[in-house]
Amino acid sequence: MMDHVFATPLGVVELVTPLLSVGVFLPGFFLFGYMLHRAPSDLYTRTLVISGVAFVYVLGESLVIILGSILHLQSVSVQVARVQQVAVGWLIPAIPYYLGAALTTTTRLRGMNRAMIGFGIALAAAATVIAFVAPDLLRSVTLPHATAFEIESTFGRGARGPLTRYRDLALFVVIIYANIIILLELVTYRITRFSLTLMAGLLMALGFAILSLLDSIVGPFSTLYPRSVVGITLFVLASTLAATWRFIDEAREVETAHTELQTQEKRLSYLAYHDQLTGARNRKAFYEVLVGRSQSARTGAGPGIALFYLDLDYFKQVNDTYGHRVGDLLLRRVAEQLQTGIRQSDALFRIGGDEFAMIVETAPDGAELSMIAEKLLSTFRDPIPVDGREFAVGVSIGAAIMPTHTTSVEDLMNKADQALYAAKQERNAFRLYHDRMDATPAAAVELLDQLRMSIERREFAIHYQPVVRADGSVFAVEALLRWQPQDGRTFAVDAVVDLAEAAGLMGSTGELILDTALRETAPYLVSGKLEYVAVNVSPRQVGGRKFSESVREAVARHGVSLDQLRLEVKEGDVFDSLPIGGGRIVSGAGEGLRFTVDDFGKGYSSLAYLRRLSIDSLKLDREIVTDITTDSLAVAFVRGLLAMTAELGMDVIAKGVETDEQSRALVEAGCSFFQGFLTGRPGPIDSVFG
């Protein structure tokens, strides 16, 4: 019998082909098990399914050969051959089932694919039932068979049943369908290595299916007996190869994304502790380092520390005259100069607009502090070149020592601030804290008295900066306070707010600002030229019990609606005071008030709070606007913020837009609303439409 089996090359092929197929499919199972474990995917699951069905088929082929030709157990081999035919039947739905996850198809094609799967399942189920109820319809040991099929009898399969040709026809139709689907994929979408590999496998399967079908219908026509196992094996191998390539590609993409994520995490970690404009460490880092170093300083276990507060002299004049762009460039140069003027053991931080802090190791008497301060002061004696100009700015420095002056971190900060106040009275000077500074300076008392009188006399001017759409049309204004006491000095809104907060006058000052802004803009609001006016408010105002009531009264007094007023609060003020500040905003919004968060994005840490607060709009921090033309992370931040705020129903306004490049970059990122020197400088309300 064995001699007869190997008497012809066809016999050798019949024996070797299924055994090789089994050897190929077994590693495939382990491969896809690993792939599913590492990256669960519908594609890998379906590839495993079709590989499993094909494996049962080729395993049956191998068992038929072994049982029928080698062990001469023909009755057993016939039963195995019948099970093998059932496996072929289940290949009919397995192929479109696999394609459903492998390809990008339209809704109509997905529906057609589901119908093909249903058709295949029905045929496979029928073949399964027939295999157990009337097996001779699939494989018969009693039906006669032609001489060309004698080798089947040799291998113990039995003759083809009358339904076999119809099963082969259905498999042929499915393979044709699969080729058409992949061809549509290649034409409609894009040609990929994945789809080309599937196409090659299906074309080979189609060729063998045609030969098998012709043999079933018209009888043998070739000296080479075509076995469908070859075509099925080649297709499944192509599917496995395609899925493996996709796994490798996806693994590379995941690795690339992971690397990019790690880079972004490092970048965000850097931003969390560093000032984006100057590169110096920020207020958050300042407080953590100060608390850390104070642990050993207060107990005497380590060196003492001196806290330096530095404030630039005349910076505001530069910023107001030449704009924020030049002001930012100047701040960068200042930070560079300060960094070169400190020792390696000292730490520099930017804690505010033009405010810096230094933590310096020192002896308890602070003998070397004057020398350190003098070195810092000397770096500002010459004008600083910026953007083709030279600016003469100075720096005022105040310092306090731990543990000499205090062992409390908060008290150390207060005493350094008092020393800075004393230094600013002289400008470009250094002052070390002493006990006499605890008394309130006479100049501060006098300034507070002036503020009280100015509130009574209404010695305030409101300037308005337009807020525009991308097409340049004005739809809103922001009210900016200017205090002009009788001595001729002018104070911007931040200085007035800080002074009024310290003196407990914020309530009356805020009411005056709100009343003036509504009175001057009411004609434009009522006529529809403006959609709303934005007015800055402080956390203490928002936290007042009668705040909402006073706002509603002011709005009613000037004949406008609450929808035509936006109350602006700074990001730091809101999130530093959560949950109290956030709760006030939520309750105020419930009463009809509408809020805008100003300077948003400075901390890169407040996105999670947006859903908790009833915010109508955000104003991007101008440092992000400045960086959007050069920093891809700033662009990504803006795009991500716009996508999230769109879902939350919030508007985003880019603040501090000063150049056409910034405007174009913001428009490309999807921003539609702008405010800055490029679109209009602050001025009287009439100048907005003049």
C-alpha positions in Angstrom: 0.0 0.0 0.0 2.8 2.4 0.9 4.5 1.7 -2.4 1.3 2.5 -4.2 1.0 5.8 -2.3 4.4 7.0 -3.2 4.4 5.6 -6.7 3.7 8.9 -8.3 4.8 12.5 -7.7 1.1 13.3 -7.0 1.1 10.8 -4.2 4.1 12.5 -2.6 2.4 15.9 -3.0 -0.8 14.5 -1.5 1.1 13.3 1.6 3.5 16.2 2.1 1.2 19.2 1.5 -1.2 18.8 4.4 1.6 17.8 6.8 3.5 21.0 5.9 0.3 23.0 6.3 -0.2 21.6 9.8 3.4 22.5 10.6 2.8 26.1 9.4 -0.5 26.6 11.2 0.7 25.4 14.6 3.2 28.3 15.1 0.5 30.6 13.8 -1.7 29.8 16.8 1.1 30.7 19.2 1.8 33.8 17.3 -1.7 35.1 17.3 -2.2 34.1 21.0 0.8 36.3 21.7 -0.6 39.1 19.6 -4.0 39.0 21.3 -2.3 39.0 24.7 -0.2 42.1 23.8 -2.7 44.0 21.7 -6.3 42.7 21.9 -7.9 43.3 18.5 -11.0 42.2 16.6 -8.7 41.6 13.6 -6.4 39.2 15.4 -9.4 37.4 17.0 -10.9 36.8 13.6 -7.6 35.8 12.1 -7.3 33.2 14.8 -10.9 32.0 14.0 -10.2 31.5 10.3 -6.8 29.9 11.0 -8.5 27.5 13.4 -11.1 26.4 10.8 -8.4 26.0 8.2 -6.2 24.1 10.7 -9.0 21.6 11.4 -9.3 21.1 7.6 -5.6 20.5 7.0 -5.3 18.4 10.2 -8.1 16.2 8.9 -6.3 15.9 5.6 -3.2 14.7 7.4 -5.1 12.3 9.6 -6.9 10.8 6.5 -3.5 10.1 4.9 -2.0 8.6 8.1 -5.1 6.5 8.9 -6.0 5.4 5.4 -2.7 4.9 3.7 -0.2 4.1 6.5 -2.4 2.5 9.2 -5.0 1.0 6.7 -7.9 2.1 8.9 -10.2 3.1 6.0 -13.4 3.2 8.0 -11.9 5.6 10.5 -10.3 7.7 7.8 -13.6 8.1 6.0 -15.2 9.5 9.2 -12.3 11.9 9.5 -12.7 12.9 5.9 -16.4 13.7 6.6 -15.4 15.9 9.5 -12.9 17.5 7.2 -15.7 18.3 4.8 -17.6 20.0 7.6 -14.6 22.2 8.3 -14.5 23.2 4.6 -18.2 24.2 5.0 -17.3 26.5 7.9 -14.6 28.2 5.8 -17.5 29.7 3.8 -18.7 32.1 6.6 -15.2 32.3 8.1 -13.8 34.2 5.1 -16.3 37.1 5.1 -16.2 37.1 8.9 -12.4 37.7 8.7 -12.9 40.4 6.0 -15.3 42.3 8.2 -12.5 43.3 10.5 -9.6 43.3 8.0 -10.9 46.0 5.6 -12.3 49.5 5.5 -15.8 49.2 4.0 -18.8 51.4 3.5 -22.1 50.9 5.3 -23.6 49.2 2.3 -20.7 46.8 2.0 -20.7 46.0 5.7 -24.4 45.0 5.3 -23.5 42.8 2.3 -20.7 41.2 4.3 -23.1 40.4 7.2 -25.5 38.9 4.7 -22.7 36.8 3.3 -21.7 35.6 6.8 -25.3 34.6 7.4 -25.5 32.8 4.1 -22.2 30.9 5.0 -23.4 30.0 8.5 -26.6 28.5 7.1 -24.6 26.4 4.6 -22.1 25.4 7.2 -24.8 24.4 9.6 -26.5 22.4 7.0 -23.2 20.6 6.1 -22.7 19.9 9.8 -26.1 18.3 10.1 -25.7 16.3 6.9 -22.3 15.0 8.1 -24.1 13.4 11.1 -27.4 12.5 9.5 -26.6 11.5 5.9 -22.8 11.4 5.7 -22.8 9.6 2.3 -24.0 12.9 0.7 -20.6 14.3 1.5 -18.2 11.3 1.5 -19.3 7.8 0.5 -17.5 4.5 0.6 -20.2 2.8 -1.5 -20.7 5.2 -4.4 -18.5 4.5 -7.5 -15.7 6.9 -8.3 -13.7 7.5 -11.5 -10.2 6.3 -12.1 -8.8 9.8 -11.7 -10.0 9.7 -8.1 -8.5 6.4 -7.4 -5.9 8.1 -5.3 -8.7 9.3 -2.9 -9.6 5.7 -2.3 -6.0 4.9 -1.8 -5.8 7.4 0.9 -9.0 6.1 2.5 -11.2 9.1 1.8 -14.0 7.5 0.0 -15.7 9.0 -3.0 -17.1 12.5 -3.3 -20.7 12.8 -2.3 -23.4 14.4 -4.5 -23.5 17.5 -2.4 -19.7 18.1 -2.5 -19.8 20.0 -5.7 -22.4 22.4 -4.4 -20.4 23.0 -1.3 -17.4 23.7 -3.6 -19.5 26.0 -5.7 -20.5 28.0 -2.5 -16.8 28.2 -1.5 -15.9 29.4 -4.9 -18.6 32.1 -4.8 -17.3 33.3 -1.4 -13.8 33.5 -2.7 -15.0 35.5 -5.7 -16.8 37.8 -3.4 -13.7 38.2 -1.2 -11.7 39.2 -4.2 -14.2 41.8 -5.3 -14.3 43.3 -1.8 -10.6 43.6 -1.6 -10.5 45.1 -5.1 -13.0 47.7 -4.0 -10.8 48.4 -1.0 -7.8 49.0 -3.2 -9.7 51.2 -5.6 -11.8 53.2 -3.1 -9.3 53.7 -0.3 -5.6 53.4 -0.4 -3.3 50.6 -1.5 -1.5 49.1 1.5 0.8 46.2 2.1 -1.9 44.6 4.1 -4.6 44.7 1.4 -2.2 43.7 -1.3 -1.1 40.6 0.7 -4.8 39.6 1.2 -5.4 40.1 -2.5 -2.5 37.9 -3.5 -3.7 35.1 -1.1 -7.2 35.2 -2.4 -6.1 35.1 -6.0 -4.1 32.0 -5.3 -7.1 30.5 -3.4 -9.3 31.4 -6.4 -7.1 29.6 -8.8 -7.2 26.4 -6.8 -10.9 26.8 -6.2 -11.6 27.0 -9.9 -9.6 23.8 -10.6 -11.4 22.0 -7.8 -14.7 23.2 -9.0 -14.0 22.1 -12.6 -12.9 18.7 -11.4 -16.1 18.4 -9.3 -18.3 19.3 -12.3 -16.7 18.1 -15.5 -14.2 15.5 -14.2 -10.5 15.4 -14.4 -8.8 17.5 -17.1 -5.2 17.7 -15.8 -2.5 15.2 -14.8 -2.0 17.3 -11.7 -4.7 16.6 -9.2 -5.7 20.1 -7.7 -6.2 20.0 -3.9 -8.1 22.8 -2.4 -6.0 22.4 0.7 -3.2 24.2 -1.1 -5.3 27.2 -2.0 -6.8 27.5 1.5 -3.4 27.1 3.1 -2.0 29.9 0.9 -4.9 32.3 1.6 -4.7 31.7 5.4 -1.0 32.1 5.3 -1.4 35.4 3.4 -4.0 36.5 6.0 -1.7 35.6 8.8 1.2 37.4 7.2 -0.9 40.5 6.6 -2.2 40.5 10.2 1.4 40.1 11.4 2.6 43.0 9.4 -0.3 45.1 10.7 0.6 44.0 14.3 4.2 45.0 13.7 3.2 48.4 12.2 0.8 49.0 15.1 3.5 48.0 17.6 5.8 50.5 16.0 3.1 53.2 16.1 2.4 52.4 19.7 6.1 52.6 20.5 6.4 55.9 18.6 3.3 57.2 20.4 4.7 56.0 23.8 7.9 57.8 23.1 6.1 61.0 22.1 3.9 60.6 25.2 6.9 60.3 27.4 8.4 63.4 25.7 5.2 65.3 26.2 5.0 64.2 29.9 8.5 65.4 30.4 7.6 68.6 28.7 4.4 69.1 30.8 6.4 68.2 33.9 8.9 70.8 33.0 6.1 73.4 32.3 4.5 72.5 35.7 7.6 73.8 37.5 9.0 76.3 35.0 7.9 79.6 33.6 7.3 79.2 29.9 8.4 82.7 29.0 11.8 82.9 30.8 12.6 79.3 31.5 13.1 80.1 35.2 11.3 78.0 37.8 7.8 79.2 38.6 5.8 80.0 41.8 4.9 76.3 42.4 8.5 75.3 42.3 9.4 78.3 44.4 7.2 77.3 47.3 8.2 73.6 47.2 11.9 74.5 47.2 11.4 77.1 50.0 9.5 74.7 52.2 12.1 72.0 51.6 15.1 74.1 52.4 13.4 75.7 55.4 13.3 72.3 57.1 17.0 72.2 57.9 17.4 76.0 58.1 14.8 76.5 60.9 16.4 73.8 63.1 20.0 74.8 62.5 20.8 71.3 61.0 21.8 73.0 57.7 22.8 76.5 56.5 20.4 79.4 56.9 18.5 80.6 53.9 17.8 84.1 52.7 14.7 84.8 50.6 15.2 87.6 48.0 12.3 89.2 46.4 13.1 91.2 43.2 10.8 93.6 41.4 11.7 95.4 38.1 11.7 99.2 38.1 10.0 101.0 35.2 9.0 97.7 33.5 5.4 98.7 33.3 6.2 101.8 31.3 8.1 99.7 28.8 5.3 97.2 28.6 2.6 99.9 28.1 4.6 101.9 25.6 6.1 99.2 23.4 3.6 96.4 23.9 3.7 92.9 25.5 6.0 91.4 22.8 8.8 93.8 23.7 8.0 93.4 27.4 8.3 89.6 27.1 11.6 89.9 25.3 12.9 92.2 28.0 11.8 89.7 30.7 13.7 87.0 29.0 16.9 89.1 29.0 16.3 90.0 32.6 16.0 86.4 33.6 19.2 85.6 31.8 21.1 88.4 33.5 19.8 87.4 36.9 20.8 83.7 36.3 24.3 84.8 35.6 24.5 86.8 38.8 23.7 84.0 41.2 25.8 81.2 42.7 25.4 77.6 41.7 23.8 76.8 45.1 21.2 79.6 44.8 17.9 79.2 43.0 16.0 81.7 40.8 12.3 81.8 40.3 9.8 83.9 38.4 6.8 84.3 40.6 4.8 87.1 38.9 4.7 89.4 35.9 7.9 91.3 36.6 8.6 89.7 40.0 11.4 87.2 40.7 12.5 85.4 43.8 15.8 83.9 44.9 16.6 81.4 47.7 20.1 81.9 48.8 22.2 79.8 51.3 23.7 82.1 53.9 25.1 82.4 57.4 22.7 83.6 60.1 24.2 87.1 60.1 23.7 87.4 56.3 27.1 89.0 55.9 27.5 88.1 52.2 23.9 89.1 51.2 24.9 92.7 50.5 27.6 91.6 48.2 25.2 89.2 46.3 22.6 92.0 46.0 25.2 94.4 44.8 26.3 92.0 42.1 22.6 91.7 41.0 22.1 95.5 41.0 25.3 96.0 38.9 23.9 93.9 36.1 21.1 96.5 35.6 23.3 99.6 35.6 23.7 99.5 31.8 20.8 99.6 29.5 19.5 96.2 28.2 19.3 95.8 24.4 16.1 94.4 23.2 14.6 94.3 19.7 17.0 97.1 18.4 16.3 99.4 21.4 18.0 99.9 24.7 15.9 100.0 27.9 17.1 101.4 31.2 15.4 99.3 33.9 16.5 98.7 37.4 15.6 96.1 40.1 14.5 96.6 43.7 15.5 93.8 46.1 14.2 92.9 49.5 15.4 90.0 51.6 14.8 88.2 54.9 16.7 85.4 56.6 15.7 82.2 58.2 16.2 81.5 61.1 17.5 84.9 62.0 14.3 86.8 61.3 11.7 84.0 61.6 11.3 80.2 61.5 8.0 80.4 59.6 7.9 80.1 55.8 4.9 82.3 55.5 6.4 84.9 57.9 9.7 84.8 55.9 7.8 85.6 52.7 5.9 88.5 54.4 9.2 90.0 55.8 10.9 89.7 52.5 7.9 91.5 50.9 8.2 94.3 53.5 11.9 94.6 52.7 11.1 94.8 49.0 8.5 97.5 49.6 11.2 99.6 51.4 13.6 99.0 48.5 11.0 100.2 46.0 10.7 103.5 47.7 14.2 104.3 46.5 14.2 102.2 43.3 17.2 100.1 42.1 18.1 99.4 45.8 18.6 96.5 48.2 17.0 96.4 51.7 17.4 93.6 54.3 14.5 93.2 56.6 14.6 94.8 60.1 12.0 95.2 62.8 11.1 98.8 62.0 9.6 97.6 58.7 6.8 95.9 60.6 5.0 99.3 61.0 2.9 100.2 58.0 4.8 102.7 55.9 3.5 106.2 55.8 3.5 106.3 52.0 1.2 103.3 51.9 -1.2 104.9 54.4 -1.2 108.0 52.3 -1.9 106.1 49.1 -4.8 104.2 50.8 -6.3 107.5 51.9 -6.0 108.8 48.3 -7.8 105.7 47.1 -10.7 106.2 49.5 -11.1 109.8 48.4 -10.8 108.9 44.7 -13.6 106.4 45.2 -15.8 109.2 46.6 -14.7 111.6 43.8 -14.9 109.0 41.1 -11.3 109.7 40.0 -11.3 106.7 37.7 -11.2 106.3 33.9 -12.3 103.2 32.1 -10.6 102.3 28.9 -12.0 99.7 26.6 -10.1 97.2 24.4 -12.1 95.6 21.6 -12.7 91.9 21.3 -13.0 90.9 17.6 -13.9 88.0 15.4 -11.5 86.4 12.9 -12.9 88.8 10.2 -12.0 91.8 12.3 -15.5 92.8 13.4 -15.9 94.1 17.0 -18.4 92.2 19.0 -17.4 92.9 22.6 -15.1 95.1 24.8 -13.1 94.6 28.0 -13.3 97.4 30.5 -9.8 98.3 31.8 -9.5 100.5 34.9 -7.2 103.5 35.1 -6.8 105.3 38.4 -5.7 108.9 38.1 -5.3 110.6 41.5 -4.8 114.3 41.8 -1.0 114.0 42.0 -0.9 113.1 38.3 0.2 109.4 38.7 -1.6 106.7 36.8 -2.3 103.2 38.2 -3.4 100.2 36.1 -6.2 97.9 37.1 -3.9 95.3 38.8 -2.3 97.9 41.1 -5.7 99.3 42.1 -7.2 95.9 42.7 -4.2 94.9 44.9 -4.4 98.1 46.9 -8.2 98.0 47.3 -8.0 94.3 48.4 -5.4 95.1 51.0 -7.5 98.0 52.3 -10.8 96.2 52.3 -12.2 98.6 49.7 -12.7 96.1 46.9 -16.4 96.1 47.3 -16.9 99.8 46.7 -14.2 100.0 44.1 -15.7 97.0 42.2 -19.2 98.5 42.3 -17.8 101.8 40.9 -16.0 100.1 38.1 -19.0 98.0 37.2 -21.4 100.9 37.3 -19.2 103.1 35.1 -18.5 100.4 32.5 -22.3 99.6 32.2 -23.2 103.3 32.0 -20.7 104.0 29.2 -21.4 100.9 27.1 -25.1 100.8 27.6 -25.9 102.7 24.3 -23.8 100.3 22.3 -25.2 97.2 24.1 -28.8 98.3 23.6 -28.2 99.2 19.9 -26.7 95.9 19.2 -23.2 97.2 18.3 -21.8 95.2 21.2 -22.8 91.8 22.4 -21.4 92.2 25.8 -18.9 94.1 28.0 -16.3 92.3 30.1 -15.5 93.6 33.6 -12.7 92.3 35.8 -13.7 91.2 39.3 -11.7 89.8 42.2 -12.2 86.6 44.2 -13.2 88.7 47.2 -15.9 90.4 45.2 -17.3 87.1 43.9 -17.2 85.7 47.3 -19.3 88.5 48.8 -22.8 87.6 50.0 -24.5 90.5 48.1 -22.3 90.3 44.9 -25.0 88.7 42.7 -27.6 91.1 43.9 -25.4 94.2 43.3 -24.6 93.0 39.8 -28.3 92.5 38.9 -29.2 95.9 40.3 -26.5 97.6 38.2 -27.6 95.8 35.0 -31.2 96.8 35.6 -30.2 100.4 36.4 -28.6 100.8 33.0 -31.3 99.0 30.9 -29.2 96.0 29.8 -29.5 92.3 30.4 -27.2 89.9 32.3 -26.4 88.2 29.1 -24.6 91.4 28.0 -22.2 91.3 30.9 -19.2 89.1 31.4 -17.4 88.9 34.8 -13.7 88.2 34.3 -11.7 86.3 37.0 -8.1 85.3 36.6 -7.3 81.6 36.3 -4.9 81.8 39.3 -7.6 83.5 41.5 -10.2 80.9 40.6 -8.2 77.7 41.0 -6.1 78.9 43.9 -9.4 79.4 45.8 -11.2 76.2 44.9 -13.5 74.9 46.2 -14.7 78.2 47.6 -14.1 80.3 44.5 -15.4 77.7 42.2 -18.5 77.2 44.3 -19.3 81.0 44.1 -19.0 80.9 40.4 -21.3 77.9 40.1 -23.9 79.6 42.4 -23.5 82.9 40.6 -24.0 81.2 37.2 -27.2 79.6 38.6 -28.5 83.1 39.2 -27.9 84.3 35.7 -24.3 85.7 36.0 -21.9 84.8 33.2 -18.1 84.3 33.8 -14.9 84.4 31.8 -11.6 83.0 33.0 -8.7 85.3 32.2 -5.1 84.2 31.7 -6.2 80.6 31.1 -3.4 78.1 30.5 -0.7 79.8 32.5 -0.6 76.9 35.0 -1.3 74.0 32.5 -3.1 72.3 35.4 -6.7 73.5 35.4 -8.3 71.7 32.5 -9.8 69.1 34.8 -11.8 71.8 36.6 -13.6 73.2 33.5 -16.5 70.7 33.8 -17.0 71.6 37.4 -17.4 75.3 36.9 -20.1 77.2 35.0 -17.8 79.2 32.7 -19.0 80.8 29.5 -15.6 81.7 28.0 -11.9 81.5 28.4 -9.1 84.0 27.6 -5.9 82.3 26.6 -2.9 83.5 28.5 -0.8 85.7 26.3 2.3 83.7 26.8 0.6 80.8 25.0 -0.3 83.2 22.2 3.3 84.4 22.0 4.6 80.8 21.7 2.0 79.6 19.2 4.2 80.6 16.3 7.2 78.6 17.5 6.1 75.9 20.0 4.3 72.9 18.7 3.1 72.1 22.2 1.4 75.5 22.4 -0.4 74.7 19.2 -1.5 71.3 20.5 -2.6 72.8 23.7 -4.8 75.4 21.9 -6.3 72.8 19.6 -7.1 70.4 22.4 -8.6 73.2 24.5 -10.8 74.4 21.6 -12.0 70.8 21.0 -12.9 70.4 24.7 -14.5 73.8 25.1 -16.6 73.2 22.0 -18.0 70.2 23.8 -18.6 72.2 26.9 -20.2 75.1 25.0 -17.5 77.7 25.9 -15.9 80.3 23.7 -12.1 80.8 23.7 -10.6 84.3 23.2 -6.9 84.6 22.3 -5.5 87.5 24.4 -2.5 89.6 23.7 -2.4 89.1 19.9 0.1 91.5 18.6 1.4 90.2 15.3 -0.1 88.9 12.0 1.9 85.6 12.5 0.2 85.0 15.8 -3.2 85.8 14.3 -2.7 83.4 11.4 -1.4 80.6 13.7 -4.4 81.0 15.9 -6.8 80.9 13.0 -5.1 77.7 11.7 -5.5 76.2 15.2 -9.2 76.9 15.1 -9.5 80.0 17.2 -12.1 82.6 16.2 -11.9 85.4 18.7 -9.0 87.8 19.4 -8.0 90.6 21.7 -4.7 92.5 21.6 -2.8 95.5 20.2 -3.1 94.0 16.7 -6.8 94.4 16.8 -7.1 97.5 18.9 -5.5 99.3 21.8 -7.4 100.3 24.9 -9.1 103.7 24.8 -12.4 105.6 25.5 -15.5 103.7 24.4 -16.1 106.2 21.5 -12.7 105.3 20.1 -13.6 101.6 19.7 -16.0 102.5 16.8 -14.2 105.7 15.8 
